[in-house]
mmCIF file of C-alpha atoms in Angstrom:
data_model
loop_
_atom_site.group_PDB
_atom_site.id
_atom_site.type_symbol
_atom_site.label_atom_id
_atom_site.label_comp_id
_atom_site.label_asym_id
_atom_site.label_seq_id
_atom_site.Cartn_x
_atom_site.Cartn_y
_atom_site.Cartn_z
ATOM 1 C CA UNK A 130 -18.034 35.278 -14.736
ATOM 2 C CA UNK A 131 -16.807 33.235 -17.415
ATOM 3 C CA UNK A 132 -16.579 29.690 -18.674
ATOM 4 C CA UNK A 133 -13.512 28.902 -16.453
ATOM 5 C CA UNK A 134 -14.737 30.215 -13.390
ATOM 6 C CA UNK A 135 -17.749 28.791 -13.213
ATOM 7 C CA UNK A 136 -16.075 25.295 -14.018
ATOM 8 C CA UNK A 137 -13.883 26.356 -11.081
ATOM 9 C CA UNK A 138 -16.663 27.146 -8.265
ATOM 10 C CA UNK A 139 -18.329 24.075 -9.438
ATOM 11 C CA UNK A 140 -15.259 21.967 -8.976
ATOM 12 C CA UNK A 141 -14.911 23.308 -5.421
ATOM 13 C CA UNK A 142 -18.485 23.209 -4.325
ATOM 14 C CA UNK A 143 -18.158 19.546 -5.285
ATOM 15 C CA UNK A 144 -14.808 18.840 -2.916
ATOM 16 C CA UNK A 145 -16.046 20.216 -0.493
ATOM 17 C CA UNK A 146 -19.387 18.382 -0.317
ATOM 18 C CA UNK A 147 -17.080 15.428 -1.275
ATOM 19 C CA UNK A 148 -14.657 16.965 2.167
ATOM 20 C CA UNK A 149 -18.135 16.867 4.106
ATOM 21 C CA UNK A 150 -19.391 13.428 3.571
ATOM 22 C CA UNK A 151 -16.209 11.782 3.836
ATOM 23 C CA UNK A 152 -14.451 14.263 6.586
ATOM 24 C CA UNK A 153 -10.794 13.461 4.907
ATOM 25 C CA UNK A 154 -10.036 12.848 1.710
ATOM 26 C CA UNK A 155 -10.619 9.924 -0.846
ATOM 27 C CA UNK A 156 -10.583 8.959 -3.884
ATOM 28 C CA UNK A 157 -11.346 5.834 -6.739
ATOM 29 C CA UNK A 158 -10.208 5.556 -10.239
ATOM 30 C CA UNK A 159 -10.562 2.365 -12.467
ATOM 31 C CA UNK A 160 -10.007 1.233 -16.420
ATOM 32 C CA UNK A 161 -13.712 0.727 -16.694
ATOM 33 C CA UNK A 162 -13.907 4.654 -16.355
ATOM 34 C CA UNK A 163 -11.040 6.035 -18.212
ATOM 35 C CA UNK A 164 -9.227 5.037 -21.122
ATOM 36 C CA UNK A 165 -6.188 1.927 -20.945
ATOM 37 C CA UNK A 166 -2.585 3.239 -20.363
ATOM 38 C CA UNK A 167 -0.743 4.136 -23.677
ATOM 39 C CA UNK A 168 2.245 5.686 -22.410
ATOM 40 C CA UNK A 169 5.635 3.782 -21.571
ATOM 41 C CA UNK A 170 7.100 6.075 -18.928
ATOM 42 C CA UNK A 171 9.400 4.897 -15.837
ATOM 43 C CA UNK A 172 9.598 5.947 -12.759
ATOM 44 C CA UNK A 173 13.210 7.712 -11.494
ATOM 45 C CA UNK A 174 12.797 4.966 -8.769
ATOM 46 C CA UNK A 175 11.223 2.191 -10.377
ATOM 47 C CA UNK A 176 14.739 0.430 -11.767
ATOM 48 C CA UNK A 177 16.432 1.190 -8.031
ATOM 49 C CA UNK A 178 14.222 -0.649 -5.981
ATOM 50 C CA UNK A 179 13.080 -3.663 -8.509
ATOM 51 C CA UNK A 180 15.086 -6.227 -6.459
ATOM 52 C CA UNK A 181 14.166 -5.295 -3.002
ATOM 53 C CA UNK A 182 13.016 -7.850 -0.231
ATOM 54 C CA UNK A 183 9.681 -6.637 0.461
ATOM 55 C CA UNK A 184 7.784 -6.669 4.136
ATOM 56 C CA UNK A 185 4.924 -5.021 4.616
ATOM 57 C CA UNK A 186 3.998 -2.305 7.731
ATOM 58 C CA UNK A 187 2.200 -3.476 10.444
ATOM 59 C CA UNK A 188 -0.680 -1.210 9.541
ATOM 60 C CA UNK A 189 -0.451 -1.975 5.471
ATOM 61 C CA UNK A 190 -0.280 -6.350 6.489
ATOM 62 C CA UNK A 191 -3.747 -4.907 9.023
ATOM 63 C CA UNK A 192 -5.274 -3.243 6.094
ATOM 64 C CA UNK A 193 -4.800 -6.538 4.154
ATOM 65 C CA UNK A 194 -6.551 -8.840 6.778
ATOM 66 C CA UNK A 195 -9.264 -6.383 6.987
ATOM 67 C CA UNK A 196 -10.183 -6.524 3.440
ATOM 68 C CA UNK A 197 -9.592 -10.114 3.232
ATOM 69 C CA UNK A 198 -12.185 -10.198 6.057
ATOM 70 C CA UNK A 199 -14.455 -8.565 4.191
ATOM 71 C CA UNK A 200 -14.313 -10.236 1.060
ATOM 72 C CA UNK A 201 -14.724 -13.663 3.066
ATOM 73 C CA UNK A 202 -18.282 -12.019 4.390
ATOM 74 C CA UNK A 203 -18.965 -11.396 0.883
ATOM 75 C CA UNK A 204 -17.849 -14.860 -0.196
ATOM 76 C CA UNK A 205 -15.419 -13.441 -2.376
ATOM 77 C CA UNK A 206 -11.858 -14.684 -3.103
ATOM 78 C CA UNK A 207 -9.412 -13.278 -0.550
ATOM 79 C CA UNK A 208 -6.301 -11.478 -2.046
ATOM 80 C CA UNK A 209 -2.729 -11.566 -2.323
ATOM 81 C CA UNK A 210 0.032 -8.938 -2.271
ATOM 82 C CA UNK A 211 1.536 -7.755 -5.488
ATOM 83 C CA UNK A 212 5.589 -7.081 -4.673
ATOM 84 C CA UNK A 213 5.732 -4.715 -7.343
ATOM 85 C CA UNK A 214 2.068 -3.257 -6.449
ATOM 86 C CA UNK A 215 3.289 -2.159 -2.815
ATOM 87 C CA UNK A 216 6.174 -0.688 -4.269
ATOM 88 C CA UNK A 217 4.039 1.715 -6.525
ATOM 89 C CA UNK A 218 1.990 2.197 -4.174
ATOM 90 C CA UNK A 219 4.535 3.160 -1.307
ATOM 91 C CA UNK A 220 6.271 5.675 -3.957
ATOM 92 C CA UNK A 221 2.639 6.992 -5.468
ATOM 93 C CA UNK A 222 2.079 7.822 -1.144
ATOM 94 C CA UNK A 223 5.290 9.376 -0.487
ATOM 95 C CA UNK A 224 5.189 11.319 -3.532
ATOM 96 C CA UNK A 225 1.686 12.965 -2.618
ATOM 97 C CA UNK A 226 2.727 14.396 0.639
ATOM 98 C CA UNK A 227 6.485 15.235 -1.072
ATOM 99 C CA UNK A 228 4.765 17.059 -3.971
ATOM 100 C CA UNK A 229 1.920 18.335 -1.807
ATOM 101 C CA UNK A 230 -0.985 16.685 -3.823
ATOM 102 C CA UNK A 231 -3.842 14.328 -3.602
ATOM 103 C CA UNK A 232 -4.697 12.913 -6.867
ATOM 104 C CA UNK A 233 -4.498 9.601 -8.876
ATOM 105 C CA UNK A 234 -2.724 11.596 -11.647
ATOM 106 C CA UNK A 235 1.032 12.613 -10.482
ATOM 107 C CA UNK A 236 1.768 16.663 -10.997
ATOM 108 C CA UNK A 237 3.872 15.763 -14.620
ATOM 109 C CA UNK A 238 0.798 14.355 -15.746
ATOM 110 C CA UNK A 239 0.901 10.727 -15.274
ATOM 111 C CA UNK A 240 -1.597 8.436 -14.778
ATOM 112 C CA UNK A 241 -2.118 5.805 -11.860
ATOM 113 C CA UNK A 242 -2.324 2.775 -14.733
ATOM 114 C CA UNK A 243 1.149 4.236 -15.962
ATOM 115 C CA UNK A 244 2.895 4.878 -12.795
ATOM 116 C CA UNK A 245 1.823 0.929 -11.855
ATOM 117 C CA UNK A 246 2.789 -0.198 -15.234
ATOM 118 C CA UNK A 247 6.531 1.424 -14.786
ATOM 119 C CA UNK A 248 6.869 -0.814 -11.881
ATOM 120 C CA UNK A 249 6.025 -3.955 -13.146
ATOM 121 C CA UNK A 250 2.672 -4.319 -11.487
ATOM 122 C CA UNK A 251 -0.882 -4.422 -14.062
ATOM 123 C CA UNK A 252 -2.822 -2.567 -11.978
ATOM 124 C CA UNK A 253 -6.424 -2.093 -12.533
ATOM 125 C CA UNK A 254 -8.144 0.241 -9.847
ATOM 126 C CA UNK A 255 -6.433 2.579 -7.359
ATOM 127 C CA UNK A 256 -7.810 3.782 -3.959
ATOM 128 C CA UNK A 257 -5.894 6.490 -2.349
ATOM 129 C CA UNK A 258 -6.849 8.047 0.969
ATOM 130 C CA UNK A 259 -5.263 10.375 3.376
ATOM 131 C CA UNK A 260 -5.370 11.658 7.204
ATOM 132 C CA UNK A 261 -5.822 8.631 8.923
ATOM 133 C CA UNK A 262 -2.018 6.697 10.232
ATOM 134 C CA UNK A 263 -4.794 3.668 11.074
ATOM 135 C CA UNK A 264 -5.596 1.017 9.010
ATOM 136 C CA UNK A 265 -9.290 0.746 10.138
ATOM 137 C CA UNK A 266 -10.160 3.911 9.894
ATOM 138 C CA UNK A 267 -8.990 4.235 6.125
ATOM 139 C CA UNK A 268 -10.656 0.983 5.502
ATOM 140 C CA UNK A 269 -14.008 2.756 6.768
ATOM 141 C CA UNK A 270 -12.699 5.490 4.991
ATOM 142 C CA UNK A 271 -13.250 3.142 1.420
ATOM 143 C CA UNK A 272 -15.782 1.173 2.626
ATOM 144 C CA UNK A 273 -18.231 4.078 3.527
ATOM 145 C CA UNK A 274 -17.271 5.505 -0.273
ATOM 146 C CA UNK A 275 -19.218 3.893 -3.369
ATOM 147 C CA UNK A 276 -16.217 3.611 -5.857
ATOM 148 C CA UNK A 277 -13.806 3.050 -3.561
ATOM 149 C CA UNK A 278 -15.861 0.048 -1.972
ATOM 150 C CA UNK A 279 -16.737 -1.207 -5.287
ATOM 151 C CA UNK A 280 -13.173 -1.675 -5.926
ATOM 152 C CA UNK A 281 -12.285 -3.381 -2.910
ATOM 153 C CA UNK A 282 -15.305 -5.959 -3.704
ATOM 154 C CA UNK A 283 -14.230 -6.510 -7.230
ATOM 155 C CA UNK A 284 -15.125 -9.710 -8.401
ATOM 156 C CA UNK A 285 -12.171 -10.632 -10.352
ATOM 157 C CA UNK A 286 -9.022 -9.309 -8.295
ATOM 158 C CA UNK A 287 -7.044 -11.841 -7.575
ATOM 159 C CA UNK A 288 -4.392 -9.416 -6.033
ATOM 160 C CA UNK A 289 -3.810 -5.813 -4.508
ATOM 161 C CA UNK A 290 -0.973 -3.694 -3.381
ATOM 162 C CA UNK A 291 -0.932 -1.455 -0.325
ATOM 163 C CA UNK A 292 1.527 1.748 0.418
ATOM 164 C CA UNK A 293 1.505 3.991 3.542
ATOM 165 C CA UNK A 294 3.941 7.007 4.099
ATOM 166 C CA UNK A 295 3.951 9.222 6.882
ATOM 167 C CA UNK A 296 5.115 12.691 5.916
ATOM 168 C CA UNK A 297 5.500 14.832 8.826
ATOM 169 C CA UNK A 298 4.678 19.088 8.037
ATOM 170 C CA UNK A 299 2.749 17.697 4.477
ATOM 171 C CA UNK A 300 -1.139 19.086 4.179
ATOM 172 C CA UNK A 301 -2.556 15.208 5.523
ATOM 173 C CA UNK A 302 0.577 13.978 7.011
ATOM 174 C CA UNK A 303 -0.459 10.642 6.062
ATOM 175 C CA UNK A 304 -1.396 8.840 2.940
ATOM 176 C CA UNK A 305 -2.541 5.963 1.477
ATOM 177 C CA UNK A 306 -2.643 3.648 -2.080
ATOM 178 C CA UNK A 307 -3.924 0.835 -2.835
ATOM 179 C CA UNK A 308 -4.154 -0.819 -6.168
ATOM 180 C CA UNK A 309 -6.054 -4.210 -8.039
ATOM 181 C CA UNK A 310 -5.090 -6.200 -10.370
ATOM 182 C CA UNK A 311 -7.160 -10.004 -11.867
ATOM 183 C CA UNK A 312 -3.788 -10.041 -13.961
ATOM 184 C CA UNK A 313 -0.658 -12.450 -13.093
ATOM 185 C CA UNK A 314 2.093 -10.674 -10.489
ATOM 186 C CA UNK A 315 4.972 -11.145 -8.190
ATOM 187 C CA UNK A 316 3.391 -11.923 -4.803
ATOM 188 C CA UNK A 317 4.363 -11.892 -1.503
ATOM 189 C CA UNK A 318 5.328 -14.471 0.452
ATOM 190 C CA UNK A 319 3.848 -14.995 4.529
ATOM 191 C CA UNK A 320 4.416 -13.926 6.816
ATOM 192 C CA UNK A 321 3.932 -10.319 4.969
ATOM 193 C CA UNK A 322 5.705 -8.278 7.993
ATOM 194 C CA UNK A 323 8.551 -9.251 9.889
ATOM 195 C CA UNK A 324 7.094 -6.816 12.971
ATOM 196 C CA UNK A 325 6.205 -9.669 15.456
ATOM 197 C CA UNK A 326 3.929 -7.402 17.600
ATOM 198 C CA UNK A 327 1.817 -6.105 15.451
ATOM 199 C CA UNK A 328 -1.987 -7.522 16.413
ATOM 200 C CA UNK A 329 -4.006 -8.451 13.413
ATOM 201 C CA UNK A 330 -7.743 -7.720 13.211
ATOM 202 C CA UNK A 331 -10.266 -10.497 13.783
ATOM 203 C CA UNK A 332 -13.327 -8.435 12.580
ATOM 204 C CA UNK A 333 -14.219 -5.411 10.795
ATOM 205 C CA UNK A 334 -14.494 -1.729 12.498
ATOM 206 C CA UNK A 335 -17.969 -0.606 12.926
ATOM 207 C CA UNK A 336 -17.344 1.884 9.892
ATOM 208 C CA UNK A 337 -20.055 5.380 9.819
ATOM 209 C CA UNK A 338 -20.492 7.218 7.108
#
């Protein structure tokens, strides 16, 4: 067997254990870990939807409460939502299931930091998740995670973005993004969805690991 191969069964003894603990897939990236964006490239979708009104889902404007509830318990600064972070992170989603992969790094080799960058938003950490179409459980699903919980606690964010697609016949049908930022961005104004029925969360989910 030779150097490759090895590096190869390691690699997938390591998702799967990774698979086990977690039961569907997750994963956390941030610039304390990897080196800062250098590159300058745009997104084919980036320019077309600069300008759009944005409204939030009612499961991405639940995912926000619940984290906001969190970070109260922790007595930490509650966030707001980055315009131009949901929009990265609604194309970053939709492009996973599209492309059939589950990465922070896009297939043309990409990073998260640069696909955020190309739509205006400084990003700083990215979450992505996928199986669950419910905000709770993929909030459990980062909150029962080390690096993806230590990004949602981070100290200094002062906002996030949040993207969900639903991609019917794709290996997780749905996925998930979510990015930080302590830098200055375009927020959101309340109410964040126009969806009058949607319930919002009062407490957190009783989240198992």
């Amino acid at each position: 067997m030779n150097k490759n191969q090895i590096q190869q069964k390691i690699k997938g003894i390591l998702l799967l254990t990774f698979g086990m603990v977690l039961s569907l897939p997750s994963k956390a990236i941030s610039q304390e870990s990897i080196a800062a964006p250098t590159s300058s490239l745009v997104s084919d979708k980036a320019a077309q939807i600069s300008n759009m009104v944005v409204s939030l889902s009612c499961e991405e404007t639940r995912f926000v409460k619940l984290i906001n509830i969190y970070r109260s318990q922790l007595r930490l600064s509650t966030l707001k939502v980055a315009k131009y972070g949901v929009q990265a992170a609604r194309w970053h989603a939709n492009n996973m299931g599209r492309l059939h992969y589950f990465d922070h790094t896009e297939p043309n080799g990409r990073n998260a930091f640069d696909r955020m960058k190309s739509f205006n938003y400084p990003g700083q950490s990215e979450n992505i998740a996928a199986g669950n179409s419910d905000s709770g459980k993929t909030f459990c699903q980062w909150k029962t995670s080390p690096g993806h919980d230590r990004n949602m606690r981070g100290v200094n964010w002062t906002s996030l973005s949040i993207g969900h697609a639903a991609i019917p016949g794709s290996q997780f049908t749905n996925y998930w993004s979510s990015g930080f930022t302590s830098k200055d961005a375009e927020l959101i104004a309340e109410p964040l969805t126009t969806m009058s029925a949607c319930v919002m969360p009062t407490q957190l989910p009783v989240c198992r690991k």
